[in-house]
PDB file of C-alpha atoms in Angstrom:
ATOM      1  CA  UNK A1097     123.150  69.234 125.688  1.00  0.00           C
ATOM      2  CA  UNK A1098     121.074  72.346 125.336  1.00  0.00           C
ATOM      3  CA  UNK A1099     123.574  75.120 124.727  1.00  0.00           C
ATOM      4  CA  UNK A1100     121.021  77.789 125.573  1.00  0.00           C
ATOM      5  CA  UNK A1101     121.005  76.558 129.141  1.00  0.00           C
ATOM      6  CA  UNK A1102     124.528  77.912 129.494  1.00  0.00           C
ATOM      7  CA  UNK A1103     124.088  81.590 130.379  1.00  0.00           C
ATOM      8  CA  UNK A1104     126.935  82.712 128.133  1.00  0.00           C
ATOM      9  CA  UNK A1105     125.514  81.023 125.056  1.00  0.00           C
ATOM     10  CA  UNK A1106     122.053  82.305 125.846  1.00  0.00           C
ATOM     11  CA  UNK A1107     123.395  85.834 126.128  1.00  0.00           C
ATOM     12  CA  UNK A1108     125.275  85.556 122.866  1.00  0.00           C
ATOM     13  CA  UNK A1109     122.209  84.201 121.081  1.00  0.00           C
ATOM     14  CA  UNK A1110     120.195  87.126 122.364  1.00  0.00           C
ATOM     15  CA  UNK A1111     122.877  89.550 121.299  1.00  0.00           C
ATOM     16  CA  UNK A1112     122.880  88.062 117.797  1.00  0.00           C
ATOM     17  CA  UNK A1113     119.123  88.373 117.470  1.00  0.00           C
ATOM     18  CA  UNK A1114     119.293  91.941 118.772  1.00  0.00           C
ATOM     19  CA  UNK A1115     121.951  92.790 116.171  1.00  0.00           C
ATOM     20  CA  UNK A1116     119.829  91.197 113.445  1.00  0.00           C
ATOM     21  CA  UNK A1117     116.828  93.257 114.526  1.00  0.00           C
ATOM     22  CA  UNK A1118     118.965  96.397 114.531  1.00  0.00           C
ATOM     23  CA  UNK A1119     120.227  95.666 111.031  1.00  0.00           C
ATOM     24  CA  UNK A1120     116.604  95.493 109.924  1.00  0.00           C
ATOM     25  CA  UNK A1121     115.785  98.859 111.495  1.00  0.00           C
ATOM     26  CA  UNK A1122     118.841 100.469 109.880  1.00  0.00           C
ATOM     27  CA  UNK A1123     117.927  98.991 106.495  1.00  0.00           C
ATOM     28  CA  UNK A1124     114.506 100.570 106.946  1.00  0.00           C
ATOM     29  CA  UNK A1125     116.087 103.957 107.686  1.00  0.00           C
ATOM     30  CA  UNK A1126     118.372 103.822 104.664  1.00  0.00           C
ATOM     31  CA  UNK A1127     115.628 102.621 102.313  1.00  0.00           C
ATOM     32  CA  UNK A1128     113.490 105.550 103.488  1.00  0.00           C
ATOM     33  CA  UNK A1129     116.286 108.116 103.248  1.00  0.00           C
ATOM     34  CA  UNK A1130     114.302 110.036 100.580  1.00  0.00           C
ATOM     35  CA  UNK A1131     110.815 109.602 102.010  1.00  0.00           C
ATOM     36  CA  UNK A1132     109.286 112.939 103.042  1.00  0.00           C
ATOM     37  CA  UNK A1133     108.604 113.195 106.764  1.00  0.00           C
ATOM     38  CA  UNK A1134     110.416 109.981 107.678  1.00  0.00           C
ATOM     39  CA  UNK A1135     112.238 109.996 111.020  1.00  0.00           C
ATOM     40  CA  UNK A1136     115.033 107.472 111.599  1.00  0.00           C
ATOM     41  CA  UNK A1137     114.636 104.815 114.265  1.00  0.00           C
ATOM     42  CA  UNK A1138     116.982 102.798 116.380  1.00  0.00           C
ATOM     43  CA  UNK A1139     116.772 100.041 118.965  1.00  0.00           C
ATOM     44  CA  UNK A1140     117.445 100.595 122.612  1.00  0.00           C
ATOM     45  CA  UNK A1141     121.045  99.567 123.265  1.00  0.00           C
ATOM     46  CA  UNK A1142     121.468  96.107 124.678  1.00  0.00           C
ATOM     47  CA  UNK A1143     123.217  96.458 128.014  1.00  0.00           C
ATOM     48  CA  UNK A1144     125.489  93.465 128.446  1.00  0.00           C
ATOM     49  CA  UNK A1145     126.102  94.195 132.131  1.00  0.00           C
ATOM     50  CA  UNK A1146     122.392  94.467 132.896  1.00  0.00           C
ATOM     51  CA  UNK A1147     121.821  91.327 130.880  1.00  0.00           C
ATOM     52  CA  UNK A1148     124.458  89.454 132.858  1.00  0.00           C
ATOM     53  CA  UNK A1149     123.000  90.713 136.147  1.00  0.00           C
ATOM     54  CA  UNK A1150     119.516  89.765 134.986  1.00  0.00           C
ATOM     55  CA  UNK A1151     120.813  86.364 134.057  1.00  0.00           C
ATOM     56  CA  UNK A1152     121.816  85.717 137.674  1.00  0.00           C
ATOM     57  CA  UNK A1153     118.654  87.196 139.115  1.00  0.00           C
ATOM     58  CA  UNK A1154     116.384  85.298 136.735  1.00  0.00           C
ATOM     59  CA  UNK A1155     114.197  82.995 138.771  1.00  0.00           C
ATOM     60  CA  UNK A1156     111.981  80.451 137.171  1.00  0.00           C
ATOM     61  CA  UNK A1157     110.129  77.414 138.474  1.00  0.00           C
ATOM     62  CA  UNK A1158     112.336  74.345 138.468  1.00  0.00           C
ATOM     63  CA  UNK A1159     111.396  71.611 136.014  1.00  0.00           C
ATOM     64  CA  UNK A1160     111.930  68.200 137.553  1.00  0.00           C
ATOM     65  CA  UNK A1161     109.850  66.111 135.199  1.00  0.00           C
ATOM     66  CA  UNK A1162     109.391  66.298 131.421  1.00  0.00           C
ATOM     67  CA  UNK A1163     105.652  66.589 132.102  1.00  0.00           C
ATOM     68  CA  UNK A1164     106.154  69.970 133.786  1.00  0.00           C
ATOM     69  CA  UNK A1165     105.571  73.129 131.838  1.00  0.00           C
ATOM     70  CA  UNK A1166     108.632  75.315 131.418  1.00  0.00           C
ATOM     71  CA  UNK A1167     108.348  78.523 133.403  1.00  0.00           C
ATOM     72  CA  UNK A1168     108.104  81.938 131.858  1.00  0.00           C
ATOM     73  CA  UNK A1169     111.507  83.500 131.393  1.00  0.00           C
ATOM     74  CA  UNK A1170     111.513  87.271 131.196  1.00  0.00           C
ATOM     75  CA  UNK A1171     113.629  89.225 128.787  1.00  0.00           C
ATOM     76  CA  UNK A1172     112.709  87.420 125.597  1.00  0.00           C
ATOM     77  CA  UNK A1173     110.411  90.147 124.297  1.00  0.00           C
ATOM     78  CA  UNK A1174     111.491  91.469 120.895  1.00  0.00           C
ATOM     79  CA  UNK A1175     113.353  94.763 120.963  1.00  0.00           C
ATOM     80  CA  UNK A1176     111.269  97.788 120.012  1.00  0.00           C
ATOM     81  CA  UNK A1177     112.408 100.419 117.559  1.00  0.00           C
ATOM     82  CA  UNK A1178     112.170 103.961 118.812  1.00  0.00           C
ATOM     83  CA  UNK A1179     112.258 107.206 116.886  1.00  0.00           C
ATOM     84  CA  UNK A1180     115.476 109.146 117.090  1.00  0.00           C
ATOM     85  CA  UNK A1181     114.608 112.257 119.105  1.00  0.00           C
ATOM     86  CA  UNK A1182     117.726 114.213 118.188  1.00  0.00           C
ATOM     87  CA  UNK A1183     118.414 113.730 114.485  1.00  0.00           C
ATOM     88  CA  UNK A1184     121.598 115.230 113.050  1.00  0.00           C
ATOM     89  CA  UNK A1185     119.837 117.054 110.241  1.00  0.00           C
ATOM     90  CA  UNK A1186     116.375 117.480 108.804  1.00  0.00           C
ATOM     91  CA  UNK A1187     115.752 118.312 105.166  1.00  0.00           C
ATOM     92  CA  UNK A1188     113.042 120.622 103.868  1.00  0.00           C
ATOM     93  CA  UNK A1189     110.793 117.625 103.212  1.00  0.00           C
ATOM     94  CA  UNK A1190     110.972 116.686 106.904  1.00  0.00           C
ATOM     95  CA  UNK A1191     113.217 113.698 106.348  1.00  0.00           C
ATOM     96  CA  UNK A1192     115.764 113.332 109.134  1.00  0.00           C
ATOM     97  CA  UNK A1193     117.874 110.399 107.906  1.00  0.00           C
ATOM     98  CA  UNK A1194     121.603 111.159 107.769  1.00  0.00           C
ATOM     99  CA  UNK A1195     122.977 108.505 105.434  1.00  0.00           C
ATOM    100  CA  UNK A1196     126.482 108.621 106.894  1.00  0.00           C
ATOM    101  CA  UNK A1197     125.253 108.103 110.433  1.00  0.00           C
ATOM    102  CA  UNK A1198     123.073 105.172 109.419  1.00  0.00           C
ATOM    103  CA  UNK A1199     125.844 103.510 107.416  1.00  0.00           C
ATOM    104  CA  UNK A1200     128.227 103.897 110.326  1.00  0.00           C
ATOM    105  CA  UNK A1201     125.714 102.264 112.646  1.00  0.00           C
ATOM    106  CA  UNK A1202     125.198  99.455 110.132  1.00  0.00           C
ATOM    107  CA  UNK A1203     128.936  98.934 109.918  1.00  0.00           C
ATOM    108  CA  UNK A1204     129.198  98.785 113.687  1.00  0.00           C
ATOM    109  CA  UNK A1205     126.344  96.280 113.808  1.00  0.00           C
ATOM    110  CA  UNK A1206     128.072  94.061 111.246  1.00  0.00           C
ATOM    111  CA  UNK A1207     131.347  94.223 113.208  1.00  0.00           C
ATOM    112  CA  UNK A1208     129.591  93.370 116.477  1.00  0.00           C
ATOM    113  CA  UNK A1209     127.868  90.483 114.760  1.00  0.00           C
ATOM    114  CA  UNK A1210     131.214  89.194 113.579  1.00  0.00           C
ATOM    115  CA  UNK A1211     132.671  89.538 117.056  1.00  0.00           C
ATOM    116  CA  UNK A1212     129.781  87.693 118.666  1.00  0.00           C
ATOM    117  CA  UNK A1213     129.793  84.841 116.155  1.00  0.00           C
ATOM    118  CA  UNK A1214     133.560  84.514 116.610  1.00  0.00           C
ATOM    119  CA  UNK A1215     133.141  84.375 120.390  1.00  0.00           C
ATOM    120  CA  UNK A1216     130.400  81.793 119.990  1.00  0.00           C
ATOM    121  CA  UNK A1217     132.642  79.744 117.757  1.00  0.00           C
ATOM    122  CA  UNK A1218     135.541  79.925 120.204  1.00  0.00           C
ATOM    123  CA  UNK A1219     133.431  78.814 123.144  1.00  0.00           C
ATOM    124  CA  UNK A1220     131.992  75.991 121.127  1.00  0.00           C
ATOM    125  CA  UNK A1221     135.516  74.988 120.206  1.00  0.00           C
ATOM    126  CA  UNK A1222     136.457  75.010 123.894  1.00  0.00           C
ATOM    127  CA  UNK A1223     133.614  72.627 124.715  1.00  0.00           C
ATOM    128  CA  UNK A1224     134.612  70.403 121.822  1.00  0.00           C
ATOM    129  CA  UNK A1225     138.188  70.338 123.094  1.00  0.00           C
ATOM    130  CA  UNK A1226     136.925  69.316 126.538  1.00  0.00           C
ATOM    131  CA  UNK A1227     134.906  66.516 124.974  1.00  0.00           C
ATOM    132  CA  UNK A1228     138.007  65.258 123.255  1.00  0.00           C
ATOM    133  CA  UNK A1229     138.336  63.801 119.834  1.00  0.00           C
ATOM    134  CA  UNK A1230     138.474  60.164 120.969  1.00  0.00           C
ATOM    135  CA  UNK A1231     142.121  59.801 120.031  1.00  0.00           C
ATOM    136  CA  UNK A1232     142.998  58.101 123.296  1.00  0.00           C
TER     137      UNK A1232
ATOM    138  CA  UNK B 381     114.740  86.135 110.144  1.00  0.00           C
ATOM    139  CA  UNK B 382     115.511  89.787 110.720  1.00  0.00           C
ATOM    140  CA  UNK B 383     118.540  89.976 108.463  1.00  0.00           C
ATOM    141  CA  UNK B 384     116.730  88.543 105.439  1.00  0.00           C
ATOM    142  CA  UNK B 385     113.989  91.087 106.085  1.00  0.00           C
ATOM    143  CA  UNK B 386     116.677  93.785 106.137  1.00  0.00           C
ATOM    144  CA  UNK B 387     117.788  92.630 102.687  1.00  0.00           C
ATOM    145  CA  UNK B 388     114.198  92.758 101.473  1.00  0.00           C
ATOM    146  CA  UNK B 389     113.853  96.332 102.722  1.00  0.00           C
ATOM    147  CA  UNK B 390     117.113  97.380 101.062  1.00  0.00           C
ATOM    148  CA  UNK B 391     115.940  95.781  97.820  1.00  0.00           C
ATOM    149  CA  UNK B 392     112.732  97.832  97.969  1.00  0.00           C
ATOM    150  CA  UNK B 393     114.892 100.938  98.438  1.00  0.00           C
ATOM    151  CA  UNK B 394     116.972 100.051  95.386  1.00  0.00           C
ATOM    152  CA  UNK B 395     113.824  99.504  93.334  1.00  0.00           C
ATOM    153  CA  UNK B 396     112.425 102.891  94.375  1.00  0.00           C
ATOM    154  CA  UNK B 397     115.678 104.647  93.459  1.00  0.00           C
ATOM    155  CA  UNK B 398     115.645 102.818  90.130  1.00  0.00           C
ATOM    156  CA  UNK B 399     112.196 104.251  89.428  1.00  0.00           C
ATOM    157  CA  UNK B 400     113.537 107.678  90.304  1.00  0.00           C
ATOM    158  CA  UNK B 401     116.386 107.314  87.798  1.00  0.00           C
ATOM    159  CA  UNK B 402     113.832 106.250  85.190  1.00  0.00           C
ATOM    160  CA  UNK B 403     111.820 109.437  85.734  1.00  0.00           C
ATOM    161  CA  UNK B 404     114.981 111.573  85.558  1.00  0.00           C
ATOM    162  CA  UNK B 405     115.978 109.839  82.317  1.00  0.00           C
ATOM    163  CA  UNK B 406     112.551 110.627  80.861  1.00  0.00           C
ATOM    164  CA  UNK B 407     112.960 114.274  81.829  1.00  0.00           C
ATOM    165  CA  UNK B 408     116.396 114.569  80.258  1.00  0.00           C
ATOM    166  CA  UNK B 409     115.332 112.715  77.115  1.00  0.00           C
ATOM    167  CA  UNK B 410     112.386 115.091  76.703  1.00  0.00           C
ATOM    168  CA  UNK B 411     114.315 118.272  77.467  1.00  0.00           C
ATOM    169  CA  UNK B 412     113.814 119.469  73.864  1.00  0.00           C
ATOM    170  CA  UNK B 413     110.269 118.169  73.298  1.00  0.00           C
ATOM    171  CA  UNK B 414     107.990 120.979  72.186  1.00  0.00           C
ATOM    172  CA  UNK B 415     104.345 121.069  71.126  1.00  0.00           C
ATOM    173  CA  UNK B 416     103.341 120.252  67.571  1.00  0.00           C
ATOM    174  CA  UNK B 417     100.817 123.065  67.131  1.00  0.00           C
ATOM    175  CA  UNK B 418     101.140 126.835  67.550  1.00  0.00           C
ATOM    176  CA  UNK B 419     101.039 128.038  71.151  1.00  0.00           C
ATOM    177  CA  UNK B 420     100.785 124.495  72.576  1.00  0.00           C
ATOM    178  CA  UNK B 421     102.434 123.400  75.811  1.00  0.00           C
ATOM    179  CA  UNK B 422     105.750 121.543  75.598  1.00  0.00           C
ATOM    180  CA  UNK B 423     106.884 118.610  77.777  1.00  0.00           C
ATOM    181  CA  UNK B 424     106.264 119.191  81.470  1.00  0.00           C
ATOM    182  CA  UNK B 425     108.901 117.647  83.725  1.00  0.00           C
ATOM    183  CA  UNK B 426     107.898 114.824  86.065  1.00  0.00           C
ATOM    184  CA  UNK B 427     108.555 114.663  89.791  1.00  0.00           C
ATOM    185  CA  UNK B 428     108.647 111.451  91.824  1.00  0.00           C
ATOM    186  CA  UNK B 429     107.739 111.191  95.505  1.00  0.00           C
ATOM    187  CA  UNK B 430     108.341 108.287  97.855  1.00  0.00           C
ATOM    188  CA  UNK B 431     106.388 106.966 100.796  1.00  0.00           C
ATOM    189  CA  UNK B 432     106.993 104.219 103.298  1.00  0.00           C
ATOM    190  CA  UNK B 433     104.917 101.088 102.792  1.00  0.00           C
ATOM    191  CA  UNK B 434     104.094  99.122 105.894  1.00  0.00           C
ATOM    192  CA  UNK B 435     104.116  95.389 105.306  1.00  0.00           C
ATOM    193  CA  UNK B 436     102.057  94.145 108.231  1.00  0.00           C
ATOM    194  CA  UNK B 437     102.510  90.455 107.451  1.00  0.00           C
ATOM    195  CA  UNK B 438     106.269  90.719 107.758  1.00  0.00           C
ATOM    196  CA  UNK B 439     106.211  93.614 110.258  1.00  0.00           C
ATOM    197  CA  UNK B 440     108.544  95.756 108.194  1.00  0.00           C
ATOM    198  CA  UNK B 441     108.441  99.174 106.621  1.00  0.00           C
ATOM    199  CA  UNK B 442     109.552  99.197 103.004  1.00  0.00           C
ATOM    200  CA  UNK B 443     109.762 102.126 100.640  1.00  0.00           C
ATOM    201  CA  UNK B 444     107.779 102.630  97.465  1.00  0.00           C
ATOM    202  CA  UNK B 445     106.796 105.214  94.889  1.00  0.00           C
ATOM    203  CA  UNK B 446     103.949 107.389  96.115  1.00  0.00           C
ATOM    204  CA  UNK B 447     103.237 109.073  92.803  1.00  0.00           C
ATOM    205  CA  UNK B 448     104.856 110.506  89.728  1.00  0.00           C
ATOM    206  CA  UNK B 449     103.362 113.939  89.167  1.00  0.00           C
ATOM    207  CA  UNK B 450     103.947 116.797  86.760  1.00  0.00           C
ATOM    208  CA  UNK B 451     105.867 119.865  87.857  1.00  0.00           C
ATOM    209  CA  UNK B 452     103.431 122.738  87.344  1.00  0.00           C
ATOM    210  CA  UNK B 453     105.425 125.211  89.450  1.00  0.00           C
ATOM    211  CA  UNK B 454     108.558 125.631  87.349  1.00  0.00           C
ATOM    212  CA  UNK B 455     107.698 127.910  84.394  1.00  0.00           C
ATOM    213  CA  UNK B 456     108.333 126.961  80.767  1.00  0.00           C
ATOM    214  CA  UNK B 457     111.197 128.518  78.870  1.00  0.00           C
ATOM    215  CA  UNK B 458     110.804 130.671  75.758  1.00  0.00           C
ATOM    216  CA  UNK B 459     112.810 130.627  72.582  1.00  0.00           C
ATOM    217  CA  UNK B 460     112.585 132.684  69.354  1.00  0.00           C
ATOM    218  CA  UNK B 461     112.139 130.212  66.504  1.00  0.00           C
ATOM    219  CA  UNK B 462     109.574 131.433  63.928  1.00  0.00           C
ATOM    220  CA  UNK B 463     110.102 128.401  61.653  1.00  0.00           C
ATOM    221  CA  UNK B 464     108.945 125.884  64.247  1.00  0.00           C
ATOM    222  CA  UNK B 465     105.439 124.402  63.999  1.00  0.00           C
ATOM    223  CA  UNK B 466     104.934 125.272  67.674  1.00  0.00           C
ATOM    224  CA  UNK B 467     105.725 128.984  67.217  1.00  0.00           C
ATOM    225  CA  UNK B 468     103.016 131.408  68.306  1.00  0.00           C
ATOM    226  CA  UNK B 469     102.014 134.594  66.453  1.00  0.00           C
ATOM    227  CA  UNK B 470     105.212 136.438  67.481  1.00  0.00           C
ATOM    228  CA  UNK B 471     107.509 133.551  66.557  1.00  0.00           C
ATOM    229  CA  UNK B 472     108.200 132.311  70.084  1.00  0.00           C
ATOM    230  CA  UNK B 473     108.253 128.627  71.049  1.00  0.00           C
ATOM    231  CA  UNK B 474     107.657 127.406  74.622  1.00  0.00           C
ATOM    232  CA  UNK B 475     110.371 124.998  75.764  1.00  0.00           C
ATOM    233  CA  UNK B 476     110.158 122.237  78.377  1.00  0.00           C
ATOM    234  CA  UNK B 477     110.753 123.206  82.025  1.00  0.00           C
ATOM    235  CA  UNK B 478     113.650 120.765  82.335  1.00  0.00           C
ATOM    236  CA  UNK B 479     116.878 122.048  83.855  1.00  0.00           C
ATOM    237  CA  UNK B 480     119.769 119.704  83.081  1.00  0.00           C
ATOM    238  CA  UNK B 481     121.709 120.769  86.182  1.00  0.00           C
ATOM    239  CA  UNK B 482     118.817 120.011  88.527  1.00  0.00           C
ATOM    240  CA  UNK B 483     118.191 116.648  86.876  1.00  0.00           C
ATOM    241  CA  UNK B 484     121.858 115.719  87.131  1.00  0.00           C
ATOM    242  CA  UNK B 485     121.942 116.625  90.809  1.00  0.00           C
ATOM    243  CA  UNK B 486     118.844 114.543  91.412  1.00  0.00           C
ATOM    244  CA  UNK B 487     120.453 111.669  89.534  1.00  0.00           C
ATOM    245  CA  UNK B 488     123.536 111.872  91.749  1.00  0.00           C
ATOM    246  CA  UNK B 489     121.385 111.776  94.845  1.00  0.00           C
ATOM    247  CA  UNK B 490     119.507 108.734  93.546  1.00  0.00           C
ATOM    248  CA  UNK B 491     122.818 107.045  92.827  1.00  0.00           C
ATOM    249  CA  UNK B 492     124.085 107.772  96.315  1.00  0.00           C
ATOM    250  CA  UNK B 493     120.971 106.296  97.933  1.00  0.00           C
ATOM    251  CA  UNK B 494     121.128 103.297  95.618  1.00  0.00           C
ATOM    252  CA  UNK B 495     124.715 102.630  96.638  1.00  0.00           C
ATOM    253  CA  UNK B 496     123.871 102.952 100.324  1.00  0.00           C
ATOM    254  CA  UNK B 497     121.154 100.306  99.948  1.00  0.00           C
ATOM    255  CA  UNK B 498     123.500  98.093  97.958  1.00  0.00           C
ATOM    256  CA  UNK B 499     126.168  98.379 100.662  1.00  0.00           C
ATOM    257  CA  UNK B 500     123.653  97.393 103.286  1.00  0.00           C
ATOM    258  CA  UNK B 501     122.686  94.282 101.318  1.00  0.00           C
ATOM    259  CA  UNK B 502     126.357  93.307 101.115  1.00  0.00           C
ATOM    260  CA  UNK B 503     126.684  93.878 104.861  1.00  0.00           C
ATOM    261  CA  UNK B 504     123.586  91.804 105.659  1.00  0.00           C
ATOM    262  CA  UNK B 505     124.854  89.064 103.390  1.00  0.00           C
ATOM    263  CA  UNK B 506     128.179  88.878 105.212  1.00  0.00           C
ATOM    264  CA  UNK B 507     126.314  88.727 108.545  1.00  0.00           C
ATOM    265  CA  UNK B 508     124.285  85.744 107.347  1.00  0.00           C
ATOM    266  CA  UNK B 509     127.479  84.150 106.095  1.00  0.00           C
ATOM    267  CA  UNK B 510     128.974  84.602 109.565  1.00  0.00           C
ATOM    268  CA  UNK B 511     126.009  82.830 111.129  1.00  0.00           C
ATOM    269  CA  UNK B 512     126.304  79.964 108.651  1.00  0.00           C
ATOM    270  CA  UNK B 513     130.015  79.674 109.408  1.00  0.00           C
ATOM    271  CA  UNK B 514     129.129  78.715 112.981  1.00  0.00           C
ATOM    272  CA  UNK B 515     128.289  75.299 111.596  1.00  0.00           C
ATOM    273  CA  UNK B 516     131.901  74.626 110.696  1.00  0.00           C
TER     274      UNK B 516
END
């Protein structure tokens, strides 16, 4: 069974990869917190509602034979990091990274990651329960 | 994987801050270094600057040392010490332009940034652990 064919699992996988990408961007901001002229970046927020709506509206060609090519599915493009247009503070050197803000975002990302992996685990557990353990 | 890249970026940040502490240590150690001949210049304090290094292969932006230069703006101090080999005709000796308070403040800032990077590595590590735990 391909778990990614279930919309919920697909959405959670995408959320996890988005959170991973965001962690990378935040690490970049914190590493460059003393680089002159560096402006912090962040990813565009992932809208779960829009994602769910898009999931229903997603239309792809049906694959009825293994010889068919899988259709293009939109929404798999990697998230792009954008410069923060309204930084909290800018130092004399032109650096606009506020360490506290970045650490808070990183913390939130880690918590969201935990939440999503827990949800994933629970749903997997539910499927396993439905499959049964073969005890009779 | 994005999260391992995040750890790599944070590690580059820690390395850069380590270099900064090294430069500060050199400044403090040489705070009393004077010239060995009359009228000569004493130790000139060093200043470190950072820049962001773009790693195109991995698609990440790390941080690195741009250059370590000499501070030629801060003037040297002056001290009356006719017995010193560096004393000029009037008995004055030029002292290094190192200010212990400024160096200490810089050291604190380096420490703060170092800790922020370290925290982010710990956070990224726990996120990876979460992903691995899905296997259980």
